[in-house]
């Protein structure tokens, strides 16, 4: 999970850097939209990982309780 999360955050930072360096408004807007999309993907991966961990913990607890 963290590999994807880090990758997405790196791409978001790169897009924001590109946005800050371009003199063209339309390119800046495109880069900022891309950064937002990368950040949303990072948040989704993080949320999915958290939910997966919670589900696995519940399953492990139920299994331990059944034994």
mmCIF file of N, CA, C and O in Angstrom:
data_model
loop_
_atom_site.group_PDB
_atom_site.id
_atom_site.type_symbol
_atom_site.label_atom_id
_atom_site.label_comp_id
_atom_site.label_asym_id
_atom_site.label_seq_id
_atom_site.Cartn_x
_atom_site.Cartn_y
_atom_site.Cartn_z
ATOM 1 N N UNK A 1 0.824 -1.190 0.000
ATOM 2 C CA UNK A 1 0.000 0.000 0.000
ATOM 3 C C UNK A 1 0.868 1.254 0.000
ATOM 4 O O UNK A 1 0.656 2.142 -0.784
ATOM 5 N N UNK A 2 1.852 1.305 0.882
ATOM 6 C CA UNK A 2 2.623 2.532 1.025
ATOM 7 C C UNK A 2 3.375 2.895 -0.253
ATOM 8 O O UNK A 2 3.579 4.068 -0.531
ATOM 9 N N UNK A 3 3.756 1.879 -1.020
ATOM 10 C CA UNK A 3 4.465 2.167 -2.264
ATOM 11 C C UNK A 3 3.578 2.954 -3.216
ATOM 12 O O UNK A 3 4.002 3.954 -3.790
ATOM 13 N N UNK A 4 2.335 2.507 -3.373
ATOM 14 C CA UNK A 4 1.407 3.222 -4.247
ATOM 15 C C UNK A 4 1.104 4.608 -3.676
ATOM 16 O O UNK A 4 1.057 5.589 -4.410
ATOM 17 N N UNK A 5 0.888 4.648 -2.372
ATOM 18 C CA UNK A 5 0.564 5.917 -1.711
ATOM 19 C C UNK A 5 1.684 6.932 -1.942
ATOM 20 O O UNK A 5 1.432 8.080 -2.323
ATOM 21 N N UNK A 6 2.909 6.503 -1.726
ATOM 22 C CA UNK A 6 4.061 7.390 -1.923
ATOM 23 C C UNK A 6 4.183 7.809 -3.387
ATOM 24 O O UNK A 6 4.483 8.967 -3.685
ATOM 25 N N UNK A 7 3.981 6.860 -4.284
ATOM 26 C CA UNK A 7 4.053 7.163 -5.718
ATOM 27 C C UNK A 7 3.049 8.245 -6.083
ATOM 28 O O UNK A 7 3.385 9.218 -6.775
ATOM 29 N N UNK A 8 1.813 8.091 -5.617
ATOM 30 C CA UNK A 8 0.766 9.064 -5.939
ATOM 31 C C UNK A 8 1.102 10.438 -5.362
ATOM 32 O O UNK A 8 0.905 11.466 -6.023
ATOM 33 N N UNK A 9 1.621 10.462 -4.142
ATOM 34 C CA UNK A 9 1.984 11.751 -3.540
ATOM 35 C C UNK A 9 3.156 12.403 -4.267
ATOM 36 O O UNK A 9 3.194 13.637 -4.409
ATOM 37 N N UNK A 10 4.093 11.590 -4.733
ATOM 38 C CA UNK A 10 5.216 12.136 -5.510
ATOM 39 C C UNK A 10 4.714 12.754 -6.816
ATOM 40 O O UNK A 10 5.184 13.807 -7.233
ATOM 41 N N UNK A 11 3.789 12.080 -7.479
ATOM 42 C CA UNK A 11 3.240 12.612 -8.728
ATOM 43 C C UNK A 11 2.472 13.910 -8.455
ATOM 44 O O UNK A 11 2.526 14.854 -9.243
ATOM 45 N N UNK A 12 1.748 13.971 -7.345
ATOM 46 C CA UNK A 12 1.013 15.186 -6.994
ATOM 47 C C UNK A 12 1.984 16.343 -6.769
ATOM 48 O O UNK A 12 1.769 17.460 -7.255
ATOM 49 N N UNK A 13 3.065 16.078 -6.049
ATOM 50 C CA UNK A 13 4.066 17.120 -5.801
ATOM 51 C C UNK A 13 4.700 17.572 -7.108
ATOM 52 O O UNK A 13 4.924 18.778 -7.319
ATOM 53 N N UNK A 14 4.962 16.623 -7.990
ATOM 54 C CA UNK A 14 5.544 16.961 -9.292
ATOM 55 C C UNK A 14 4.588 17.841 -10.106
ATOM 56 O O UNK A 14 5.008 18.832 -10.712
ATOM 57 N N UNK A 15 3.316 17.513 -10.084
ATOM 58 C CA UNK A 15 2.327 18.306 -10.822
ATOM 59 C C UNK A 15 2.223 19.713 -10.232
ATOM 60 O O UNK A 15 2.119 20.693 -10.969
ATOM 61 N N UNK A 16 2.261 19.823 -8.911
ATOM 62 C CA UNK A 16 2.209 21.158 -8.280
ATOM 63 C C UNK A 16 3.469 21.965 -8.614
ATOM 64 O O UNK A 16 3.390 23.164 -8.840
ATOM 65 N N UNK A 17 4.601 21.288 -8.657
ATOM 66 C CA UNK A 17 5.849 21.959 -9.036
ATOM 67 C C UNK A 17 5.758 22.476 -10.470
ATOM 68 O O UNK A 17 6.117 23.616 -10.763
ATOM 69 N N UNK A 18 5.246 21.625 -11.368
ATOM 70 C CA UNK A 18 5.074 22.036 -12.763
ATOM 71 C C UNK A 18 4.127 23.225 -12.864
ATOM 72 O O UNK A 18 4.363 24.149 -13.640
ATOM 73 N N UNK A 19 3.070 23.196 -12.058
ATOM 74 C CA UNK A 19 2.098 24.293 -12.085
ATOM 75 C C UNK A 19 2.745 25.609 -11.653
ATOM 76 O O UNK A 19 2.459 26.664 -12.223
ATOM 77 N N UNK A 20 3.618 25.531 -10.674
ATOM 78 C CA UNK A 20 4.243 26.759 -10.172
ATOM 79 C C UNK A 20 5.289 27.316 -11.140
ATOM 80 O O UNK A 20 5.644 28.491 -11.055
ATOM 81 N N UNK A 21 5.754 26.483 -12.070
ATOM 82 C CA UNK A 21 6.831 26.917 -12.955
ATOM 83 C C UNK A 21 6.364 27.347 -14.340
ATOM 84 O O UNK A 21 7.166 27.842 -15.126
ATOM 85 N N UNK A 22 5.097 27.167 -14.640
ATOM 86 C CA UNK A 22 4.647 27.502 -15.986
ATOM 87 C C UNK A 22 4.011 28.891 -16.022
ATOM 88 O O UNK A 22 3.299 29.273 -15.095
ATOM 89 N N UNK A 23 4.263 29.634 -17.070
ATOM 90 C CA UNK A 23 3.632 30.944 -17.196
ATOM 91 C C UNK A 23 2.233 30.856 -17.823
ATOM 92 O O UNK A 23 1.487 31.829 -17.816
ATOM 93 N N UNK A 24 1.872 29.703 -18.333
ATOM 94 C CA UNK A 24 0.604 29.552 -19.042
ATOM 95 C C UNK A 24 -0.509 29.121 -18.085
ATOM 96 O O UNK A 24 -0.409 28.092 -17.420
ATOM 97 N N UNK A 25 -1.570 29.888 -18.051
ATOM 98 C CA UNK A 25 -2.673 29.622 -17.127
ATOM 99 C C UNK A 25 -3.339 28.272 -17.394
ATOM 100 O O UNK A 25 -3.638 27.532 -16.467
ATOM 101 N N UNK A 26 -3.550 27.948 -18.664
ATOM 102 C CA UNK A 26 -4.231 26.679 -18.961
ATOM 103 C C UNK A 26 -3.370 25.477 -18.552
ATOM 104 O O UNK A 26 -3.893 24.474 -18.083
ATOM 105 N N UNK A 27 -2.071 25.581 -18.698
ATOM 106 C CA UNK A 27 -1.177 24.498 -18.280
ATOM 107 C C UNK A 27 -1.162 24.420 -16.760
ATOM 108 O O UNK A 27 -1.190 23.328 -16.180
ATOM 109 N N UNK A 28 -1.144 25.569 -16.101
ATOM 110 C CA UNK A 28 -1.172 25.606 -14.635
ATOM 111 C C UNK A 28 -2.445 24.940 -14.121
ATOM 112 O O UNK A 28 -2.407 24.107 -13.205
ATOM 113 N N UNK A 29 -3.584 25.277 -14.726
ATOM 114 C CA UNK A 29 -4.848 24.670 -14.314
ATOM 115 C C UNK A 29 -4.832 23.157 -14.510
ATOM 116 O O UNK A 29 -5.285 22.408 -13.647
ATOM 117 N N UNK A 30 -4.296 22.718 -15.642
ATOM 118 C CA UNK A 30 -4.218 21.283 -15.916
ATOM 119 C C UNK A 30 -3.345 20.590 -14.875
ATOM 120 O O UNK A 30 -3.695 19.523 -14.360
ATOM 121 N N UNK A 31 -2.224 21.182 -14.552
ATOM 122 C CA UNK A 31 -1.313 20.587 -13.565
ATOM 123 C C UNK A 31 -1.964 20.529 -12.185
ATOM 124 O O UNK A 31 -1.820 19.535 -11.465
ATOM 125 N N UNK A 32 -2.690 21.557 -11.817
ATOM 126 C CA UNK A 32 -3.353 21.563 -10.517
ATOM 127 C C UNK A 32 -4.476 20.525 -10.457
ATOM 128 O O UNK A 32 -4.674 19.872 -9.423
ATOM 129 N N UNK A 33 -5.191 20.355 -11.571
ATOM 130 C CA UNK A 33 -6.221 19.307 -11.614
ATOM 131 C C UNK A 33 -5.575 17.930 -11.486
ATOM 132 O O UNK A 33 -6.087 17.050 -10.793
ATOM 133 N N UNK A 34 -4.447 17.758 -12.151
ATOM 134 C CA UNK A 34 -3.731 16.482 -12.062
ATOM 135 C C UNK A 34 -3.265 16.236 -10.626
ATOM 136 O O UNK A 34 -3.383 15.114 -10.115
ATOM 137 N N UNK A 35 -2.751 17.258 -9.978
ATOM 138 C CA UNK A 35 -2.291 17.118 -8.594
ATOM 139 C C UNK A 35 -3.438 16.696 -7.689
ATOM 140 O O UNK A 35 -3.281 15.814 -6.836
ATOM 141 N N UNK A 36 -4.596 17.308 -7.878
ATOM 142 C CA UNK A 36 -5.757 16.933 -7.075
ATOM 143 C C UNK A 36 -6.144 15.483 -7.317
ATOM 144 O O UNK A 36 -6.479 14.747 -6.379
ATOM 145 N N UNK A 37 -6.098 15.054 -8.552
ATOM 146 C CA UNK A 37 -6.434 13.665 -8.878
ATOM 147 C C UNK A 37 -5.442 12.697 -8.226
ATOM 148 O O UNK A 37 -5.849 11.672 -7.655
ATOM 149 N N UNK A 38 -4.148 13.019 -8.281
ATOM 150 C CA UNK A 38 -3.146 12.164 -7.653
ATOM 151 C C UNK A 38 -3.377 12.093 -6.148
ATOM 152 O O UNK A 38 -3.250 11.032 -5.535
ATOM 153 N N UNK A 39 -3.702 13.223 -5.543
ATOM 154 C CA UNK A 39 -3.937 13.243 -4.096
ATOM 155 C C UNK A 39 -5.184 12.439 -3.728
ATOM 156 O O UNK A 39 -5.197 11.751 -2.699
ATOM 157 N N UNK A 40 -6.197 12.480 -4.568
ATOM 158 C CA UNK A 40 -7.391 11.674 -4.317
ATOM 159 C C UNK A 40 -7.066 10.189 -4.412
ATOM 160 O O UNK A 40 -7.555 9.376 -3.617
ATOM 161 N N UNK A 41 -6.233 9.822 -5.378
ATOM 162 C CA UNK A 41 -5.833 8.415 -5.501
ATOM 163 C C UNK A 41 -5.037 7.975 -4.277
ATOM 164 O O UNK A 41 -5.216 6.859 -3.766
ATOM 165 N N UNK A 42 -4.161 8.835 -3.784
ATOM 166 C CA UNK A 42 -3.377 8.515 -2.587
ATOM 167 C C UNK A 42 -4.298 8.320 -1.387
ATOM 168 O O UNK A 42 -4.125 7.368 -0.608
ATOM 169 N N UNK A 43 -5.279 9.191 -1.249
ATOM 170 C CA UNK A 43 -6.225 9.073 -0.138
ATOM 171 C C UNK A 43 -7.030 7.787 -0.257
ATOM 172 O O UNK A 43 -7.289 7.105 0.745
ATOM 173 N N UNK A 44 -7.416 7.428 -1.467
ATOM 174 C CA UNK A 44 -8.196 6.205 -1.683
ATOM 175 C C UNK A 44 -7.374 4.966 -1.306
ATOM 176 O O UNK A 44 -7.884 4.052 -0.660
ATOM 177 N N UNK A 45 -6.101 4.946 -1.704
ATOM 178 C CA UNK A 45 -5.240 3.810 -1.360
ATOM 179 C C UNK A 45 -5.069 3.714 0.149
ATOM 180 O O UNK A 45 -5.121 2.617 0.725
ATOM 181 N N UNK A 46 -4.890 4.844 0.792
ATOM 182 C CA UNK A 46 -4.717 4.852 2.244
ATOM 183 C C UNK A 46 -5.987 4.353 2.937
ATOM 184 O O UNK A 46 -5.926 3.521 3.849
ATOM 185 N N UNK A 47 -7.138 4.834 2.495
ATOM 186 C CA UNK A 47 -8.424 4.432 3.070
ATOM 187 C C UNK A 47 -8.661 2.930 2.858
ATOM 188 O O UNK A 47 -9.082 2.218 3.770
ATOM 189 N N UNK A 48 -8.356 2.448 1.668
ATOM 190 C CA UNK A 48 -8.529 1.024 1.362
ATOM 191 C C UNK A 48 -7.635 0.169 2.254
ATOM 192 O O UNK A 48 -8.074 -0.861 2.784
ATOM 193 N N UNK A 49 -6.407 0.574 2.435
ATOM 194 C CA UNK A 49 -5.488 -0.165 3.298
ATOM 195 C C UNK A 49 -5.973 -0.208 4.735
ATOM 196 O O UNK A 49 -5.889 -1.241 5.407
ATOM 197 N N UNK A 50 -6.474 0.913 5.209
ATOM 198 C CA UNK A 50 -6.997 0.986 6.571
ATOM 199 C C UNK A 50 -8.207 0.062 6.735
ATOM 200 O O UNK A 50 -8.307 -0.691 7.704
ATOM 201 N N UNK A 51 -9.110 0.101 5.752
ATOM 202 C CA UNK A 51 -10.297 -0.754 5.804
ATOM 203 C C UNK A 51 -9.910 -2.229 5.736
ATOM 204 O O UNK A 51 -10.488 -3.066 6.438
ATOM 205 N N UNK A 52 -8.942 -2.557 4.909
ATOM 206 C CA UNK A 52 -8.479 -3.940 4.786
ATOM 207 C C UNK A 52 -7.894 -4.419 6.115
ATOM 208 O O UNK A 52 -8.162 -5.542 6.556
ATOM 209 N N UNK A 53 -7.104 -3.580 6.760
ATOM 210 C CA UNK A 53 -6.507 -3.944 8.044
ATOM 211 C C UNK A 53 -7.587 -4.158 9.100
ATOM 212 O O UNK A 53 -7.504 -5.104 9.905
ATOM 213 N N UNK A 54 -8.595 -3.307 9.111
ATOM 214 C CA UNK A 54 -9.685 -3.465 10.068
ATOM 215 C C UNK A 54 -10.445 -4.771 9.829
ATOM 216 O O UNK A 54 -10.772 -5.490 10.775
ATOM 217 N N UNK A 55 -10.700 -5.077 8.563
ATOM 218 C CA UNK A 55 -11.408 -6.312 8.224
ATOM 219 C C UNK A 55 -10.602 -7.531 8.637
ATOM 220 O O UNK A 55 -11.145 -8.482 9.213
ATOM 221 N N UNK A 56 -9.308 -7.521 8.367
ATOM 222 C CA UNK A 56 -8.455 -8.645 8.747
ATOM 223 C C UNK A 56 -8.396 -8.807 10.262
ATOM 224 O O UNK A 56 -8.391 -9.929 10.774
ATOM 225 N N UNK A 57 -8.361 -7.692 10.984
ATOM 226 C CA UNK A 57 -8.331 -7.762 12.447
ATOM 227 C C UNK A 57 -9.636 -8.359 12.978
ATOM 228 O O UNK A 57 -9.619 -9.173 13.914
ATOM 229 N N UNK A 58 -10.756 -7.974 12.398
ATOM 230 C CA UNK A 58 -12.047 -8.525 12.824
ATOM 231 C C UNK A 58 -12.123 -10.018 12.537
ATOM 232 O O UNK A 58 -12.609 -10.799 13.359
ATOM 233 N N UNK A 59 -11.629 -10.422 11.373
ATOM 234 C CA UNK A 59 -11.635 -11.846 11.032
ATOM 235 C C UNK A 59 -10.742 -12.632 11.987
ATOM 236 O O UNK A 59 -11.104 -13.727 12.436
ATOM 237 N N UNK A 60 -9.579 -12.101 12.311
ATOM 238 C CA UNK A 60 -8.665 -12.775 13.214
ATOM 239 C C UNK A 60 -9.273 -12.888 14.610
ATOM 240 O O UNK A 60 -9.151 -13.928 15.274
ATOM 241 N N UNK A 61 -9.940 -11.830 15.051
ATOM 242 C CA UNK A 61 -10.590 -11.859 16.366
ATOM 243 C C UNK A 61 -11.720 -12.881 16.391
ATOM 244 O O UNK A 61 -11.880 -13.623 17.363
ATOM 245 N N UNK A 62 -12.502 -12.945 15.331
ATOM 246 C CA UNK A 62 -13.594 -13.906 15.252
ATOM 247 C C UNK A 62 -13.051 -15.329 15.225
ATOM 248 O O UNK A 62 -13.610 -16.233 15.857
ATOM 249 N N UNK A 63 -11.968 -15.556 14.519
ATOM 250 C CA UNK A 63 -11.357 -16.869 14.453
ATOM 251 C C UNK A 63 -10.805 -17.292 15.803
ATOM 252 O O UNK A 63 -10.978 -18.428 16.249
ATOM 253 N N UNK A 64 -10.156 -16.353 16.490
ATOM 254 C CA UNK A 64 -9.598 -16.648 17.811
ATOM 255 C C UNK A 64 -10.721 -16.940 18.807
ATOM 256 O O UNK A 64 -10.590 -17.804 19.671
ATOM 257 N N UNK A 65 -11.807 -16.230 18.687
ATOM 258 C CA UNK A 65 -12.951 -16.415 19.580
ATOM 259 C C UNK A 65 -13.631 -17.763 19.321
ATOM 260 O O UNK A 65 -14.106 -18.409 20.264
ATOM 261 N N UNK A 66 -13.649 -18.191 18.086
ATOM 262 C CA UNK A 66 -14.293 -19.461 17.741
ATOM 263 C C UNK A 66 -13.492 -20.661 18.226
ATOM 264 O O UNK A 66 -14.037 -21.743 18.394
ATOM 265 N N UNK A 67 -12.219 -20.493 18.446
ATOM 266 C CA UNK A 67 -11.378 -21.625 18.871
ATOM 267 C C UNK A 67 -11.355 -21.786 20.323
ATOM 268 O O UNK A 67 -11.531 -21.545 21.267
#
